[in-house]
mmCIF file of C-alpha atoms in Angstrom:
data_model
loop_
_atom_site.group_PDB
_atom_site.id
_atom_site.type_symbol
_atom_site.label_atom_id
_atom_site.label_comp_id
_atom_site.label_asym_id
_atom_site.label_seq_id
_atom_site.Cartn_x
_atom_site.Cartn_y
_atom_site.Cartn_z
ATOM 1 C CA UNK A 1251 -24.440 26.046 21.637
ATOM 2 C CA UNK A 1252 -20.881 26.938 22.732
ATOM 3 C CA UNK A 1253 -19.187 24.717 20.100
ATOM 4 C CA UNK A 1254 -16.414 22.210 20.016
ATOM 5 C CA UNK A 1255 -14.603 22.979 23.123
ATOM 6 C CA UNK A 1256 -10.954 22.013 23.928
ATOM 7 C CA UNK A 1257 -8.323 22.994 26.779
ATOM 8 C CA UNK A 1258 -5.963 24.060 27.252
ATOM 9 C CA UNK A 1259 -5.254 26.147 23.921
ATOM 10 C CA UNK A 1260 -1.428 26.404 24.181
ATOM 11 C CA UNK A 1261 0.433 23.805 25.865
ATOM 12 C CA UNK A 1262 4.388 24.210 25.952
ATOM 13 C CA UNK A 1263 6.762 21.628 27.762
ATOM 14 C CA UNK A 1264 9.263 19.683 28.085
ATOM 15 C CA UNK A 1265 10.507 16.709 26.296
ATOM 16 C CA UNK A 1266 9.522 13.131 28.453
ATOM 17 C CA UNK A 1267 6.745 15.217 30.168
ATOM 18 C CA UNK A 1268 2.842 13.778 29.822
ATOM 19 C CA UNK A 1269 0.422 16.008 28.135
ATOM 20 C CA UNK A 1270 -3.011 16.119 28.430
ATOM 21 C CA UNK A 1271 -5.536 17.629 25.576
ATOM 22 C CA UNK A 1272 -9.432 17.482 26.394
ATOM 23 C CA UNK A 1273 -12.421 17.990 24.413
ATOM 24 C CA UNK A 1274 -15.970 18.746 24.894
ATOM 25 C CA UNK A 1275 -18.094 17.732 21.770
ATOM 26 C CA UNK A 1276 -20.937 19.326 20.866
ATOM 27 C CA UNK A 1277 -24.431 18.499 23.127
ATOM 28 C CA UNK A 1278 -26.111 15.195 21.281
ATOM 29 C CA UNK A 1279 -23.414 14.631 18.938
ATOM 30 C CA UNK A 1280 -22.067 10.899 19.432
ATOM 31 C CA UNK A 1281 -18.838 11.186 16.822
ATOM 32 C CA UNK A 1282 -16.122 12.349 18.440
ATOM 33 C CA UNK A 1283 -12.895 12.660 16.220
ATOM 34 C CA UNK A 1284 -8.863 13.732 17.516
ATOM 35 C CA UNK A 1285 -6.753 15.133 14.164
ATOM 36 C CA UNK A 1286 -3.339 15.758 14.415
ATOM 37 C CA UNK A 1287 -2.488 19.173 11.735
ATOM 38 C CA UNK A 1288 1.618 19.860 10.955
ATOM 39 C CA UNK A 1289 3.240 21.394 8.053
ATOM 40 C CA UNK A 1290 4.954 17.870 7.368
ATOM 41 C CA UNK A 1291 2.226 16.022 7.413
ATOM 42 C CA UNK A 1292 -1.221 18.222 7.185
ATOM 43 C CA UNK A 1293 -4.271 17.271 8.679
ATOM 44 C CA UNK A 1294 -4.243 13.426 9.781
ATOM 45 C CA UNK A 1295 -6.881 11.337 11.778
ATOM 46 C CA UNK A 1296 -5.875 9.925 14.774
ATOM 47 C CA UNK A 1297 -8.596 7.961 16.502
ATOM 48 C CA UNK A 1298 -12.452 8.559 16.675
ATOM 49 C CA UNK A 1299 -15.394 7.337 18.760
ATOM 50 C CA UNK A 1300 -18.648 6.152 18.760
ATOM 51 C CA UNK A 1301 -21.128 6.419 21.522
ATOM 52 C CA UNK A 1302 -17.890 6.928 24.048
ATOM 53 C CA UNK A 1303 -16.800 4.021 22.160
ATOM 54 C CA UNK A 1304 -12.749 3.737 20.338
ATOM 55 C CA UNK A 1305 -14.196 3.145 16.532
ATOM 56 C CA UNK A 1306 -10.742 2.781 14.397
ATOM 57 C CA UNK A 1307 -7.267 3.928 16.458
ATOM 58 C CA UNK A 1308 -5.122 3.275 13.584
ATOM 59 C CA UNK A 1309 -4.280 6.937 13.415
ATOM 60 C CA UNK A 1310 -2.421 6.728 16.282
ATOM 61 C CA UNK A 1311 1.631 7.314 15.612
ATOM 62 C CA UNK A 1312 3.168 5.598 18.797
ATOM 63 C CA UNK A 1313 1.627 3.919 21.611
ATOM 64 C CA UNK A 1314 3.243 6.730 23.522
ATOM 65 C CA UNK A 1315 -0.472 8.272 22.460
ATOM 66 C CA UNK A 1316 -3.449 7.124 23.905
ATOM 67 C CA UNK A 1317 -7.640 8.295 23.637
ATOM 68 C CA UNK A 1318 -10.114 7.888 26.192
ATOM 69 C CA UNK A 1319 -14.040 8.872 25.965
ATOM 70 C CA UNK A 1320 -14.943 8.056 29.299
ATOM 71 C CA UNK A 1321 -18.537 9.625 28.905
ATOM 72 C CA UNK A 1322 -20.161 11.905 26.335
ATOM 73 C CA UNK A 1323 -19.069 15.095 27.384
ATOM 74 C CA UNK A 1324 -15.536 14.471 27.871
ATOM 75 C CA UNK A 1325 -12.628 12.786 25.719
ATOM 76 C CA UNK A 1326 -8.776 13.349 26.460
ATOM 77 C CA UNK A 1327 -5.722 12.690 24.256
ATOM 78 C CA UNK A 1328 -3.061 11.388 26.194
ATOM 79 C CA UNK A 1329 0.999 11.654 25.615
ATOM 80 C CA UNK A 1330 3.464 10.108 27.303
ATOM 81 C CA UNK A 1331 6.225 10.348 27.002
ATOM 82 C CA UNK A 1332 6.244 13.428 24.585
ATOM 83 C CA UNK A 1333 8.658 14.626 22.228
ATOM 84 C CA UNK A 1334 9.654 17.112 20.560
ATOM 85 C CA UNK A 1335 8.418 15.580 17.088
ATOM 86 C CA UNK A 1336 4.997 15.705 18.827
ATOM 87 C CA UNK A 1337 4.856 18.940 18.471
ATOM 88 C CA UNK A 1338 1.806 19.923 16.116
ATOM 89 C CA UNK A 1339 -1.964 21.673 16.462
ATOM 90 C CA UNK A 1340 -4.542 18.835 17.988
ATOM 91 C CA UNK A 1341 -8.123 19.019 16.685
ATOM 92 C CA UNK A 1342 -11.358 17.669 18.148
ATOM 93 C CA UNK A 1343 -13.819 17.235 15.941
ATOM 94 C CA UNK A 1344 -17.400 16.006 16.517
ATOM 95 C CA UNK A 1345 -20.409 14.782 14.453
ATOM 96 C CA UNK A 1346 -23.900 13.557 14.906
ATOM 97 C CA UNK A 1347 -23.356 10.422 12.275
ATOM 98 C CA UNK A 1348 -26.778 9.041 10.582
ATOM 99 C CA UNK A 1349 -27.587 11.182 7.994
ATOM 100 C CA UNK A 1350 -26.197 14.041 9.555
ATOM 101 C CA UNK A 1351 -22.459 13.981 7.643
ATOM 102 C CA UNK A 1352 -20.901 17.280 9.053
ATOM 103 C CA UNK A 1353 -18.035 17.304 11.088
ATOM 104 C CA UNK A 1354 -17.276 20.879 13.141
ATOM 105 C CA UNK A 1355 -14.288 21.308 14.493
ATOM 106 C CA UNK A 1356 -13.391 22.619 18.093
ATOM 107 C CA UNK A 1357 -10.671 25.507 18.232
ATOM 108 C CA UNK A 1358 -7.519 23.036 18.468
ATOM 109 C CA UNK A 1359 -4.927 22.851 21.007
ATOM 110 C CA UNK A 1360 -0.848 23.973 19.955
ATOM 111 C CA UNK A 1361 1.228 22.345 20.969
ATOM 112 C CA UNK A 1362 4.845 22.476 21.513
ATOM 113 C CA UNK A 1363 7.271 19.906 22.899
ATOM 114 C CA UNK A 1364 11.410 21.658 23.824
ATOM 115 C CA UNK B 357 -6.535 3.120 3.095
ATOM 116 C CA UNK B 358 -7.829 6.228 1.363
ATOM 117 C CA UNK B 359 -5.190 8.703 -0.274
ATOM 118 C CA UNK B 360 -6.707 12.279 -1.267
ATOM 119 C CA UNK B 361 -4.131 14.707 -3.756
ATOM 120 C CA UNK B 362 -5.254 17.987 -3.752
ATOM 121 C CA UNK B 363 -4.019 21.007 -6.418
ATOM 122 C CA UNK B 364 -2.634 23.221 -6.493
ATOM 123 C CA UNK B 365 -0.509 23.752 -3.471
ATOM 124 C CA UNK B 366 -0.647 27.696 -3.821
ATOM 125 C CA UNK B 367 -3.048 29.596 -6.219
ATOM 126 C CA UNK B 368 -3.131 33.496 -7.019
ATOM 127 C CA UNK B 369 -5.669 35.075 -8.635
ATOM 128 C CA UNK B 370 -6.919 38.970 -8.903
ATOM 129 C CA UNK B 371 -10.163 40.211 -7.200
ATOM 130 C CA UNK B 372 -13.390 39.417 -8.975
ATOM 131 C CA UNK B 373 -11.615 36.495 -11.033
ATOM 132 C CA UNK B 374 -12.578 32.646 -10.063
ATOM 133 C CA UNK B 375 -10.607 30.036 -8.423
ATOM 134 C CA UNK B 376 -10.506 26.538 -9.226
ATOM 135 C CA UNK B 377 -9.213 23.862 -6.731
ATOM 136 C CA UNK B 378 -9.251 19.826 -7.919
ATOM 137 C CA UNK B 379 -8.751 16.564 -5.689
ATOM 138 C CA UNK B 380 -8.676 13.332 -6.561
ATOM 139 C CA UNK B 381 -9.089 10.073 -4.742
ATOM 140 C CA UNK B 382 -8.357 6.632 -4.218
ATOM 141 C CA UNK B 383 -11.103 4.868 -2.954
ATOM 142 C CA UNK B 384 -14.331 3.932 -4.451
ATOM 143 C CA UNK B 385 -16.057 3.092 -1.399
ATOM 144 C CA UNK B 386 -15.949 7.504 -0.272
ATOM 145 C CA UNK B 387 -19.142 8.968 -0.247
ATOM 146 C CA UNK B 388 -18.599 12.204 1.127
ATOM 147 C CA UNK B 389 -16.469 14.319 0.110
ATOM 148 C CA UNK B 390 -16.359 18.239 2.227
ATOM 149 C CA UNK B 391 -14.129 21.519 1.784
ATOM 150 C CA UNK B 392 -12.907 23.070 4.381
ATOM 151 C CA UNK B 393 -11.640 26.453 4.664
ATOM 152 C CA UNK B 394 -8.652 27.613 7.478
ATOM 153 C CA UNK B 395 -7.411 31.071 8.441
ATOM 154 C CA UNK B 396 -4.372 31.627 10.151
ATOM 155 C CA UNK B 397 -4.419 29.972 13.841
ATOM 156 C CA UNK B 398 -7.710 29.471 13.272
ATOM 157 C CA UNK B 399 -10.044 26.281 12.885
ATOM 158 C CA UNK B 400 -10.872 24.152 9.474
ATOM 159 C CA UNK B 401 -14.483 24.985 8.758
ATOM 160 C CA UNK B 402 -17.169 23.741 6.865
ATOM 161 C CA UNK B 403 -17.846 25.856 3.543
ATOM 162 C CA UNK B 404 -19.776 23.284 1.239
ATOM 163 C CA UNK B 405 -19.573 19.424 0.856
ATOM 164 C CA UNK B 406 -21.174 16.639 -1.784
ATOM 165 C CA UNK B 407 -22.672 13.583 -1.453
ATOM 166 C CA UNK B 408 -21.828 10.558 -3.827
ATOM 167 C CA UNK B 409 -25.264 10.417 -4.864
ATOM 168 C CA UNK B 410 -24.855 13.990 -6.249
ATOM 169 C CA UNK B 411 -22.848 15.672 -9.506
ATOM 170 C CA UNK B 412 -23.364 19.302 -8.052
ATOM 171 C CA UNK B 413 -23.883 21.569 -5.434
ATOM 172 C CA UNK B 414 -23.776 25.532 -5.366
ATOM 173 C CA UNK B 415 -24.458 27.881 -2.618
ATOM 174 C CA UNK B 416 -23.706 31.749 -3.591
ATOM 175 C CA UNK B 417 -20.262 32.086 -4.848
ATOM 176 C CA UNK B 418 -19.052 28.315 -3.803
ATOM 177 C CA UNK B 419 -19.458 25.005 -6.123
ATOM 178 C CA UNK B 420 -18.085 21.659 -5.631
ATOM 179 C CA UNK B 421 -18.910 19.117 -8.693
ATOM 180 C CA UNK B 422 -18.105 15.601 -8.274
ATOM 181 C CA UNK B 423 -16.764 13.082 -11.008
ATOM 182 C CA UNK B 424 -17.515 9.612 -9.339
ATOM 183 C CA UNK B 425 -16.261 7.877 -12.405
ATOM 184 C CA UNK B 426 -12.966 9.395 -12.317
ATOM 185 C CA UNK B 427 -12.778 9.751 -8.380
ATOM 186 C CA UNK B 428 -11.763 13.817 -8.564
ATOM 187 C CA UNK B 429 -13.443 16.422 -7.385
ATOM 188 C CA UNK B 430 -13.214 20.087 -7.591
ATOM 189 C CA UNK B 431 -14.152 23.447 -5.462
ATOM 190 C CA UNK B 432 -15.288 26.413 -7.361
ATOM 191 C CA UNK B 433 -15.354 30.367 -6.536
ATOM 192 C CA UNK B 434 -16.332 32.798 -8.206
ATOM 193 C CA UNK B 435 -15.959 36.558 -8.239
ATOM 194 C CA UNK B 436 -13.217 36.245 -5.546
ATOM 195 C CA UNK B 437 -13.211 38.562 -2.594
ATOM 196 C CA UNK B 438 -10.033 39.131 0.075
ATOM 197 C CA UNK B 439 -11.936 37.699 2.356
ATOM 198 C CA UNK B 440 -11.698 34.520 0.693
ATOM 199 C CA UNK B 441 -7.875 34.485 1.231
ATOM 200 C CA UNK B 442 -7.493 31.560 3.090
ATOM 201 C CA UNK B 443 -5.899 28.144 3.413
ATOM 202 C CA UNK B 444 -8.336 25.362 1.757
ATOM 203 C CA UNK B 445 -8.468 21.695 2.603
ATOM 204 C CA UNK B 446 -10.661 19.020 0.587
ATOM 205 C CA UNK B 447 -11.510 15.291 2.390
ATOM 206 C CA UNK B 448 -12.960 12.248 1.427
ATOM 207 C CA UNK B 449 -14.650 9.782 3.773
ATOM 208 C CA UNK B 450 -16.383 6.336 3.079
ATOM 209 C CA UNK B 451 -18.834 6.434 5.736
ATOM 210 C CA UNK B 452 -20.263 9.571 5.735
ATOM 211 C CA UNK B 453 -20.730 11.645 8.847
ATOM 212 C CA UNK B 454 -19.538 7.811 10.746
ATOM 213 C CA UNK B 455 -16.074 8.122 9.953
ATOM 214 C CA UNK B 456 -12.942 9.496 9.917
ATOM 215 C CA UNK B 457 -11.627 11.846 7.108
ATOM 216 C CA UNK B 458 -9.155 11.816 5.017
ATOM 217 C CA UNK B 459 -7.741 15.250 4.023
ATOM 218 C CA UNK B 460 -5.788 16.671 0.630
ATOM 219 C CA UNK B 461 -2.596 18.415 1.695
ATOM 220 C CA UNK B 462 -3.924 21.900 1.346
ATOM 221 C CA UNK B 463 -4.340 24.885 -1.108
ATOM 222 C CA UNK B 464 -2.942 28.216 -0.244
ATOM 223 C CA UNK B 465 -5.639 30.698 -2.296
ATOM 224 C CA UNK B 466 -4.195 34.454 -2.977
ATOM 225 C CA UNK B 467 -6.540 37.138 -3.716
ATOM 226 C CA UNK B 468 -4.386 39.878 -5.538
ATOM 227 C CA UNK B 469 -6.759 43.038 -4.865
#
């Protein structure tokens, strides 16, 4: 298996531009989880999913972000507007649930909002 | 919500010696409680985590012990390598594998060679 994979893995732009991060989970896992990592603030949870489904969003700083699963291969992290404050490494992180407690995480995506 | 405190924020130690890392929590509810490990630029990963049902677990030079009474929880290594120079993050979650986690703020572990 390939892994956690996300795109793009640098992002640079500018401030009021949207950004898109995606992630790939892992084949037959059905937790999907976004973390948000900064110096300021370390690692921080900003919305997972069940079963393509938006479990607990209360992660999520500014309604300028937004999640979508819209199957289970596929999730995006939306931001728009961005700012520069924004900018930070993005994790996706995905898990089989049950008894199965591991989360692995994909390679992240940096980025950085001038 | 859950609040994880994690020390301390840098540790040094000389080749061969062991390093100790303790967290503590807030919520009684966590069950699970992982370590992850980060290099540079690189992705957290998995090293060893602990179940609320269980006091200890080793594997090789890694051991987590858990003190459910007094919500902490510490990561143990012994005879230290360079390679083990890393960044290292502990969590806490309250539904196992079916929820988010909640991470300590990081320790910075030094091996002097």
């Amino acid at each position: 298996d390939a892994g956690v994979i996300q795109s793009p893995r640098h992002e640079v732009t500018e401030m009021g531009q949207e950004v898109t991060l995606r992630c790939k989970p892992i084949s037959g896992h059905d937790y999907l989880f976004w973390y948000r990592q900064t110096m300021m603030r370390g690692l921080e949870l900003l919305i997972y999913f069940n079963n393509n489904v938006p479990i607990d969003d209360s992660g999520m700083p500014e309604d300028r972000f937004s999640a979508k699963m819209p199957n289970a291969s596929f999730s995006t992290l939306k931001i728009q507007p961005s700012e520069p404050r924004d900018s930070a490494v993005y994790f996706c992180a995905t898990g089989r649930g049950g008894q199965h407690y591991e989360q692995y995480f994909g390679p992240g995506t940096r980025l950085t909002v001038t | 919500g859950e609040n994880v405190e994690q020390h301390p924020s840098t540790l040094s130690v000389q080749e061969g010696d062991s390093a100790v890392i303790k967290c503590t929590y807030s919520d009684s509810a966590s069950n699970y409680f992982p370590w992850y490990k980060q290099e540079l630029g690189k992705r957290p990963q998995l090293i060893i985590d602990i179940r609320s049902n269980v006091g200890e677990k080793k594997d090789q030079r890694i051991a987590v012990t858990l003190n459910k009474t007094a919500k902490h929880f510490s990561l143990h290594i012994t005879e230290t390598q360079p390679e083990d120079s890393a960044v290292y993050f502990c969590a806490a979650s309250k539904g196992g594998g079916a929820d988010g986690l909640t991470f300590g703020k990081g320790t910075h572990l030094i091996i002097q060679p």
